[in-house]
CSV table of C-alpha atoms in Angstrom, one decimal:
chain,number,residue,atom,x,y,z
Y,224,UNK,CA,15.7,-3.4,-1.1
Y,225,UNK,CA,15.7,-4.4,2.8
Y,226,UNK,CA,13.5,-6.2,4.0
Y,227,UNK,CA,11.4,-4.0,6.3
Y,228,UNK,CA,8.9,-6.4,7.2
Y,229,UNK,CA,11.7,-7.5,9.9
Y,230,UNK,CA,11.0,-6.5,13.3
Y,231,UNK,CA,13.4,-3.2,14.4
Y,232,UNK,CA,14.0,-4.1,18.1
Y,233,UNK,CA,12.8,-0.3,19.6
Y,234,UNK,CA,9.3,-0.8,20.9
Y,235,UNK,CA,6.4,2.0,20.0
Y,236,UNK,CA,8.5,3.4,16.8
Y,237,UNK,CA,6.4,6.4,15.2
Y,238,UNK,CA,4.4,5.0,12.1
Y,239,UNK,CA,6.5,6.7,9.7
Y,240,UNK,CA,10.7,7.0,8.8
Y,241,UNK,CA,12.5,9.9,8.6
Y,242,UNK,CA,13.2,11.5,5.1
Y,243,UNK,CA,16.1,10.0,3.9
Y,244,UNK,CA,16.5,12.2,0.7
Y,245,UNK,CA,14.3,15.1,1.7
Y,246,UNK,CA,15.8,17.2,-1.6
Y,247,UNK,CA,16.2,15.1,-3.9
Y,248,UNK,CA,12.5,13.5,-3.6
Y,249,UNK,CA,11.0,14.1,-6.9
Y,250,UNK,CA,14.1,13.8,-9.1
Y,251,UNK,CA,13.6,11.2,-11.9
Y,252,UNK,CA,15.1,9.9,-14.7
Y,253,UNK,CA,12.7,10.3,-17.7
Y,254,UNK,CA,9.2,11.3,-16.6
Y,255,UNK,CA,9.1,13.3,-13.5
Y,256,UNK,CA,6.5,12.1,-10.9
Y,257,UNK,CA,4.8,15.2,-9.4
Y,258,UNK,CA,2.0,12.8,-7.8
Y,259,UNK,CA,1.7,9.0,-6.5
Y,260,UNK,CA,-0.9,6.7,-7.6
Y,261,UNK,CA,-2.0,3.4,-6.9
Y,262,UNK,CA,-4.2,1.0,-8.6
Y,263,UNK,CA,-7.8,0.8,-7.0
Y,264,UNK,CA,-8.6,-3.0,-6.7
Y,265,UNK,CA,-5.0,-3.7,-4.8
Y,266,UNK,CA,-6.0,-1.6,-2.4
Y,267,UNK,CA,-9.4,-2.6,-1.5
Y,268,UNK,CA,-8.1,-6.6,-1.8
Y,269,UNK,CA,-5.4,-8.0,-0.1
Y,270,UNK,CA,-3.2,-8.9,-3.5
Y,271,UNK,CA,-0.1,-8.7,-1.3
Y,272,UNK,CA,1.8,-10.4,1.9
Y,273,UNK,CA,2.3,-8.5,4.7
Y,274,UNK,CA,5.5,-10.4,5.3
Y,275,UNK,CA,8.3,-11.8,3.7
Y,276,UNK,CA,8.8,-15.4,2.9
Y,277,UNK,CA,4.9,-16.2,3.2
Y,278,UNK,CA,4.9,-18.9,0.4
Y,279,UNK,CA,0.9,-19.7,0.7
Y,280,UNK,CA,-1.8,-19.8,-1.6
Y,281,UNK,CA,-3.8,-17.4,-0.3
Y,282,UNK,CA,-7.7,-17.3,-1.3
Y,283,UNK,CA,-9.7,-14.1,-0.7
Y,284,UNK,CA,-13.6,-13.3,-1.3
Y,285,UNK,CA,-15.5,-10.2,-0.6
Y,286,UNK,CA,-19.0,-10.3,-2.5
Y,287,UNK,CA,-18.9,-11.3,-6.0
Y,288,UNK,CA,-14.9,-10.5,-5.9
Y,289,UNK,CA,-12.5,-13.6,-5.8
Y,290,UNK,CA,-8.7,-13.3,-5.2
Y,291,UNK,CA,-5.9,-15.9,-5.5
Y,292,UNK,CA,-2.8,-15.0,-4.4
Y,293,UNK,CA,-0.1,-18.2,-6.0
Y,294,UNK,CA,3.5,-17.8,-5.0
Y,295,UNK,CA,6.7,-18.9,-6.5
Y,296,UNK,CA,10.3,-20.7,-4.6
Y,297,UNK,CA,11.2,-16.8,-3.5
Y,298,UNK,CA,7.3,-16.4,-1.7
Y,299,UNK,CA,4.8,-13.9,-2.5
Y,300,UNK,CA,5.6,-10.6,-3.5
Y,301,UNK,CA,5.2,-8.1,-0.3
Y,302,UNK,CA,3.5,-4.7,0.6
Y,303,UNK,CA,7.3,-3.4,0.2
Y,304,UNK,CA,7.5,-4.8,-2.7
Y,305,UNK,CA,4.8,-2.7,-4.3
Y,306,UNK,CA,6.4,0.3,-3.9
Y,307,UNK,CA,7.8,-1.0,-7.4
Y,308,UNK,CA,4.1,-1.4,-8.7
Y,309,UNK,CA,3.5,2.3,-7.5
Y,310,UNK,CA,6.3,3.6,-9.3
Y,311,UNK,CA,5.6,2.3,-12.3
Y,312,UNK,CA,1.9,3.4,-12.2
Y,313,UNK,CA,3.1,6.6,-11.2
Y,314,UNK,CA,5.7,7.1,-13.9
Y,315,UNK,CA,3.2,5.7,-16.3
Y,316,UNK,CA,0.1,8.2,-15.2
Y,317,UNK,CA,2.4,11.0,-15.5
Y,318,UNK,CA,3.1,10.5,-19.0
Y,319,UNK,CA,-0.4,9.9,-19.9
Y,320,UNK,CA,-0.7,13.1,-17.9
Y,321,UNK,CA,1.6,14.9,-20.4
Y,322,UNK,CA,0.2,13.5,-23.5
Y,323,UNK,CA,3.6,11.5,-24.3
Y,324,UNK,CA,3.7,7.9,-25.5
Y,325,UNK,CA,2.9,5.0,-23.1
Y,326,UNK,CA,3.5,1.2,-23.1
Y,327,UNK,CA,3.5,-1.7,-20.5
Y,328,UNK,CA,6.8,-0.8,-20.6
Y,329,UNK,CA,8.6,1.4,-18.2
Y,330,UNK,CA,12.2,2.7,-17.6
Y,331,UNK,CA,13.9,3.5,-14.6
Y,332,UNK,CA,17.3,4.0,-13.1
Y,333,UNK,CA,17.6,2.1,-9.7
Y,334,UNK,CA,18.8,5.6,-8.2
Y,335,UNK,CA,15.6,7.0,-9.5
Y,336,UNK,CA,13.1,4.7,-7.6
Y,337,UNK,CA,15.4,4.7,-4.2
Y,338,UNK,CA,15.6,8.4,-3.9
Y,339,UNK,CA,11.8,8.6,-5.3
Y,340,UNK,CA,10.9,6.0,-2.3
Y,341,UNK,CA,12.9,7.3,0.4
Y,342,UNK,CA,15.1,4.6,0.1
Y,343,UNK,CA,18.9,3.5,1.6
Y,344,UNK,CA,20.8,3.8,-2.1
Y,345,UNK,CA,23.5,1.7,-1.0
Y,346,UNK,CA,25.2,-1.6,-2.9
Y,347,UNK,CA,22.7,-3.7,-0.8
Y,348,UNK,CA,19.8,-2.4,-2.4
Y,349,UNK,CA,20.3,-3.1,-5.4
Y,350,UNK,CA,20.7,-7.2,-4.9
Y,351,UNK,CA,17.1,-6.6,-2.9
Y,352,UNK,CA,15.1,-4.5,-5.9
Y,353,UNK,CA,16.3,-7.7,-7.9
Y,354,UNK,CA,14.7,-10.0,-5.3
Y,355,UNK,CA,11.9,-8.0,-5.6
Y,356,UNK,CA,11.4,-8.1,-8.9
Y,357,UNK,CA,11.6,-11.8,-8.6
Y,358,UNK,CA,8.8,-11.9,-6.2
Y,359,UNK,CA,6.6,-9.6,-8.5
Y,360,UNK,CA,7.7,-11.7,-11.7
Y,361,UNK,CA,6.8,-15.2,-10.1
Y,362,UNK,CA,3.6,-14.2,-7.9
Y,363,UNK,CA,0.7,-15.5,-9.9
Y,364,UNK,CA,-2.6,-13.5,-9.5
Y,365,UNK,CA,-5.9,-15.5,-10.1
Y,366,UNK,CA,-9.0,-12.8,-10.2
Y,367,UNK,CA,-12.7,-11.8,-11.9
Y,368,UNK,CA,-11.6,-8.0,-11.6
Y,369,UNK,CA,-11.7,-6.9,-15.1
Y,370,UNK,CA,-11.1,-3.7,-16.8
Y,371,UNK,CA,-11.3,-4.4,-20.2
Y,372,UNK,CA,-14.8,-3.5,-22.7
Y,373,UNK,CA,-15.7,-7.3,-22.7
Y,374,UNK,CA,-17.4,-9.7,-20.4
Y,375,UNK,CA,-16.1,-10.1,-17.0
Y,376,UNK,CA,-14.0,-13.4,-16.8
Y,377,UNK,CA,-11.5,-14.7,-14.2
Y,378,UNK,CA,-7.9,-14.2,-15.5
Y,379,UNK,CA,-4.8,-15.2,-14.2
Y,380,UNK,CA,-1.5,-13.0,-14.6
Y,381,UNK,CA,1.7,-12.3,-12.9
Y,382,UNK,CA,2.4,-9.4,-11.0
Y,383,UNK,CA,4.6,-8.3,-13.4
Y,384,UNK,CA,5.3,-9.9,-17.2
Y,385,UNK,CA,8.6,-9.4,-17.2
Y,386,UNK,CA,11.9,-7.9,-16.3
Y,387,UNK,CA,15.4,-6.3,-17.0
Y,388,UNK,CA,18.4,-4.7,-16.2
Y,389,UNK,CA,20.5,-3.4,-19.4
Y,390,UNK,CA,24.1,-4.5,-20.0
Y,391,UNK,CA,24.2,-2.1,-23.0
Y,392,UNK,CA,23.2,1.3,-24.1
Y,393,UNK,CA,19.7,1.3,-25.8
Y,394,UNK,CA,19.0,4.8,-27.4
Y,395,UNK,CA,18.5,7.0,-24.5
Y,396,UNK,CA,18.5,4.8,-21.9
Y,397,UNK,CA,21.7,3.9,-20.1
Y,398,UNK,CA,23.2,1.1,-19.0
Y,399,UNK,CA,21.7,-0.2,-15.5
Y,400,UNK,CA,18.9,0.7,-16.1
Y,401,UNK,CA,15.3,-1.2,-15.4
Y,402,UNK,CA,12.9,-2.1,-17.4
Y,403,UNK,CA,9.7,-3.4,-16.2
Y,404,UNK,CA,6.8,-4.9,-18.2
Y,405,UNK,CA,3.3,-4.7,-16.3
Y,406,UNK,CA,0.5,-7.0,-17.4
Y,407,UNK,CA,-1.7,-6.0,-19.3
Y,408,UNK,CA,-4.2,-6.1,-16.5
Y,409,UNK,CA,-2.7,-3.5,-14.3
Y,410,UNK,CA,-2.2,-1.5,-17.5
Y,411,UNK,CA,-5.6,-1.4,-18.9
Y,412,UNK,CA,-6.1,-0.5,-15.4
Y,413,UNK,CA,-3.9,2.8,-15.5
Y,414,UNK,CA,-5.3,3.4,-18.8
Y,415,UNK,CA,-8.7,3.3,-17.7
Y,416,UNK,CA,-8.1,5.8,-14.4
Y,417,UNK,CA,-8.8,2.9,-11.7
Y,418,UNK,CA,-5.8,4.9,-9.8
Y,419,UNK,CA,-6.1,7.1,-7.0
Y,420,UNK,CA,-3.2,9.4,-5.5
Y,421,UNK,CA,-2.1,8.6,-2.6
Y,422,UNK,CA,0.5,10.5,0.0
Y,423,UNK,CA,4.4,10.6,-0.7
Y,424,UNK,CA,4.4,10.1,2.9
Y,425,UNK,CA,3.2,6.4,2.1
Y,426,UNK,CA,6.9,5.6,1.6
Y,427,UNK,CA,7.8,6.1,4.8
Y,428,UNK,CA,5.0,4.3,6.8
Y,429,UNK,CA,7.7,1.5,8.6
Y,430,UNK,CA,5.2,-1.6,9.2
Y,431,UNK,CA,3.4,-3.1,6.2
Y,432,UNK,CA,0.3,-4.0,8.4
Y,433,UNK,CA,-0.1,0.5,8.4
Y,434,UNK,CA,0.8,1.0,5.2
Y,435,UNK,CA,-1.9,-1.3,4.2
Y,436,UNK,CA,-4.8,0.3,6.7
Y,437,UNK,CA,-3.2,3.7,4.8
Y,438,UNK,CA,-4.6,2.0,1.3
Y,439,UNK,CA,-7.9,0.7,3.2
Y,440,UNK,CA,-9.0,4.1,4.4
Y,441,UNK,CA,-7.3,5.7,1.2
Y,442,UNK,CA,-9.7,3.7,-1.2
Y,443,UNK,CA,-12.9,3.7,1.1
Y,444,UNK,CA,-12.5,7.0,3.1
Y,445,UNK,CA,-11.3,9.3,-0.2
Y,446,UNK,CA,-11.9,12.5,0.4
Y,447,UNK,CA,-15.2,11.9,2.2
Y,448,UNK,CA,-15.2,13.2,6.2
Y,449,UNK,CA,-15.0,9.4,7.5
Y,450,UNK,CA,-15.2,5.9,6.9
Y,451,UNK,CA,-16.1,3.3,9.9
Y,452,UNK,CA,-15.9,-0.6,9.2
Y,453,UNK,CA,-16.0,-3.8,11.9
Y,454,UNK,CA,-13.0,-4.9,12.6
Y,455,UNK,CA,-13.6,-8.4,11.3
Y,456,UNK,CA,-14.0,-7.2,7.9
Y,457,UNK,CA,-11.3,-4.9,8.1
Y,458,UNK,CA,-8.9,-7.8,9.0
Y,459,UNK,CA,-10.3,-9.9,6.2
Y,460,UNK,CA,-9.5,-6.8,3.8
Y,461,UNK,CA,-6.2,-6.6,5.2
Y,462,UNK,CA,-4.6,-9.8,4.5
Y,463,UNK,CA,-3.3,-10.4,7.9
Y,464,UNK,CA,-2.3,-13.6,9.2
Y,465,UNK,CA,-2.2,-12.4,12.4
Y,466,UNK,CA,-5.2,-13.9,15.0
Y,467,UNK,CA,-8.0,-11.3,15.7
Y,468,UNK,CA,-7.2,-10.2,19.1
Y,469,UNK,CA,-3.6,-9.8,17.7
Y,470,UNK,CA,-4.9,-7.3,14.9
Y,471,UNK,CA,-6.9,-6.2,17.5
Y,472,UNK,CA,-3.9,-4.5,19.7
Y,473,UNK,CA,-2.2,-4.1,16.2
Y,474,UNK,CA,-5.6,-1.2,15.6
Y,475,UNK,CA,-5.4,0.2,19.3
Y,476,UNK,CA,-1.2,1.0,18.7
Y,477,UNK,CA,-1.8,2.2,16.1
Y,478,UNK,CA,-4.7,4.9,17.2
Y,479,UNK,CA,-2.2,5.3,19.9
Y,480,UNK,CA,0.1,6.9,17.7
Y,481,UNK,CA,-2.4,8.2,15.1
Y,482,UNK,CA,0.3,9.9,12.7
Y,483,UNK,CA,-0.7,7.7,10.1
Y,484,UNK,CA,-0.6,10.5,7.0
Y,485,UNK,CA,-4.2,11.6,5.8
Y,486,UNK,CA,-6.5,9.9,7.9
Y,487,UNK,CA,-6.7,9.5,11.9
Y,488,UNK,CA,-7.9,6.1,12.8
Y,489,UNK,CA,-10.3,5.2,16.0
Y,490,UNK,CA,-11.0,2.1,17.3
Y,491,UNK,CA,-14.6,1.4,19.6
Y,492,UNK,CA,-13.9,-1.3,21.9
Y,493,UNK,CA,-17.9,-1.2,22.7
Y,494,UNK,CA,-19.0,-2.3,18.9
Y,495,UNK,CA,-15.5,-3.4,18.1
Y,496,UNK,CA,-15.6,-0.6,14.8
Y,497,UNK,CA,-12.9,1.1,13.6
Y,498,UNK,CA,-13.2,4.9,11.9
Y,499,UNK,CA,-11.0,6.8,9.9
Y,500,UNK,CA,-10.7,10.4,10.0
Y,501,UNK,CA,-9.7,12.2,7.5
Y,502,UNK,CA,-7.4,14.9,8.9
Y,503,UNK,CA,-8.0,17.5,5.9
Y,504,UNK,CA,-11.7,18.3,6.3
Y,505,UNK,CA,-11.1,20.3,9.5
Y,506,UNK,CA,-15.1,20.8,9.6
Y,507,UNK,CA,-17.0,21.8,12.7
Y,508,UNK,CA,-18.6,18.4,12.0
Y,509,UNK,CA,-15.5,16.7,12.3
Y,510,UNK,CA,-14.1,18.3,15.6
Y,511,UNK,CA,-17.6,17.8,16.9
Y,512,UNK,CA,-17.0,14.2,16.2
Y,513,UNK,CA,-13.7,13.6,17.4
Y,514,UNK,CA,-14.6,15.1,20.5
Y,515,UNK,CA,-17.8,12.8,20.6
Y,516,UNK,CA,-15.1,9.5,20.0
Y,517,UNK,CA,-13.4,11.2,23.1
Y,518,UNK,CA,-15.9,11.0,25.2
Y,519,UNK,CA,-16.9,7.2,24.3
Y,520,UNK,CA,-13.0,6.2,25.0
Y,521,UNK,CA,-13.3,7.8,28.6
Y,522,UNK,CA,-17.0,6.1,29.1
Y,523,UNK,CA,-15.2,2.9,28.2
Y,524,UNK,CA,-12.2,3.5,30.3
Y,525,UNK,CA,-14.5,4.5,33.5
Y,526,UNK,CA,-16.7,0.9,32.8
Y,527,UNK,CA,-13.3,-1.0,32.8
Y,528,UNK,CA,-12.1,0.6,35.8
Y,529,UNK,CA,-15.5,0.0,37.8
Y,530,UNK,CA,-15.6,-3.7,36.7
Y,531,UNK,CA,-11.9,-4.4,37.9
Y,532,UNK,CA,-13.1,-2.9,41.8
């Protein structure tokens, strides 16, 4: 698994990759994943880096919600990383979907999750999902987010419980493949529908600082026309390291570009708010609207100029 939190070198890339395996996107292995999901409270918290290495504790609170983030030697476990976590919740749903038998359990063949991913499937990759797996096995989660029927309690957990790759043949399953235990947090979780679909596209968004403003307008944005939130906040809920005024230019590229899938993000410089759009309510509300941002931007761009004279 490469690390794609690395810079690439080209200045103002797109926000997301090309297909690498454009028809063979949904094969799979066992359970065939017609749809992504991803699990609610990772994507409205910060329970991932946004880089690799970052070997931090990391403390997060929004409200009566409290996050520790606890890594091990290999660092915490990376927005690239979850891409393993989605997969899993994914392959899990589906079966729930289908009415087959579910466990914390899941299979996989490494082929299955780099073509499902839009993933390089060469020998390097396969040394990285390892690493990865490390990351996800050693990252210690500390939180009160609980989905069980009893009180609410802080817990602590790992990422994942466990994982392996099989030197033998084990009824259906060949050798090389991987099995992955999720806690029984994230599982009760899945079992309890705190998922929400999310775009294939997701796989190819190249920065992890996108991908996770992807999750933020995914989880608070839905299906509703918009979502606005102060940029403060919204860095908080991102888990950036970055300063303010870096995250800052990171929003304004990024509505630059505005090909991030689903949702068109805006940034007002004048109360420092951003909004996302979504793109697939084409409403007379919502042109009405974007033309309305349009017309702020130019205000803005007019006062700038007049105060540089």
């Amino acid at each position: 698994m490469v690390d794609h939190t690395k810079k690439i070198g080209k200045r103002n890339l797109k926000t997301l990759r090309p297909r690498k395996n454009e028809l063979e996107f949904f094969i799979a292995d066992d359970v065939d994943i017609s749809s992504f999901r991803d699990e609610l409270a990772s994507m409205e918290h910060p329970f991932f880096a946004l880089k690799g290495g970052d070997t931090r504790v990391r403390e997060y609170k929004n409200g009566n919600v409290t996050v520790t983030v606890t890594p091990n030697a290999y660092g915490i476990a990376n927005v690239f990383d979850k891409d393993i976590w989605i997969y899993a919740i994914s392959k899990l749903q589906e079966a729930i979907n289908s009415n087959q038998p579910i466990s914390r359990t899941i299979a996989f063949t490494p082929y299955d999750f780099f073509i499902t991913t839009n993933r390089a499937k060469g020998g390097v990759a396969y040394k990285e999902l390892e690493k990865a797996l490390d990351r996800l096995k050693g990252t210690t989660l500390k939180t009160n987010i609980f989905y069980s029927e009893e009180k609410q309690e802080t817990i602590s957990f790992g990422l994942i419980d466990s994982w392996r790759i099989l030197e033998e043949q084990k009824g259906k399953l060949e050798i090389g493949m991987v099995e992955v235990t999720l806690p029984d947090w994230l599982f009760q979780a899945i079992t309890k529908t705190k998922v929400l679909q999310i775009s294939p596209d997701y796989f190819r968004i190249r920065k992890a600082i996108d991908r996770r403003l992807y999750e933020i307008a995914r989880k608070h944005c839905g299906n509703q026309h918009e979502f606005t939130i102060c940029l403060d906040k919204l860095h908080r809920k991102s888990g950036s390291s970055r300063e303010l005024r870096k995250f800052r230019f990171d929003i304004k590229r990024l509505t630059q570009v505005n090909d991030l899938p689903d949702y068109e993000i805006l940034f007002d410089p004048t109360t420092d708010k951003v909004t996302f759009k979504n793109r697939n309510q084409n409403t007379p509300q919502a042109e009405a609207s974007r033309k309305q941002e349009k017309g702020k931007k130019e205000i803005f761009k007019i006062k700038n100029k007049i105060l540089k004279k």
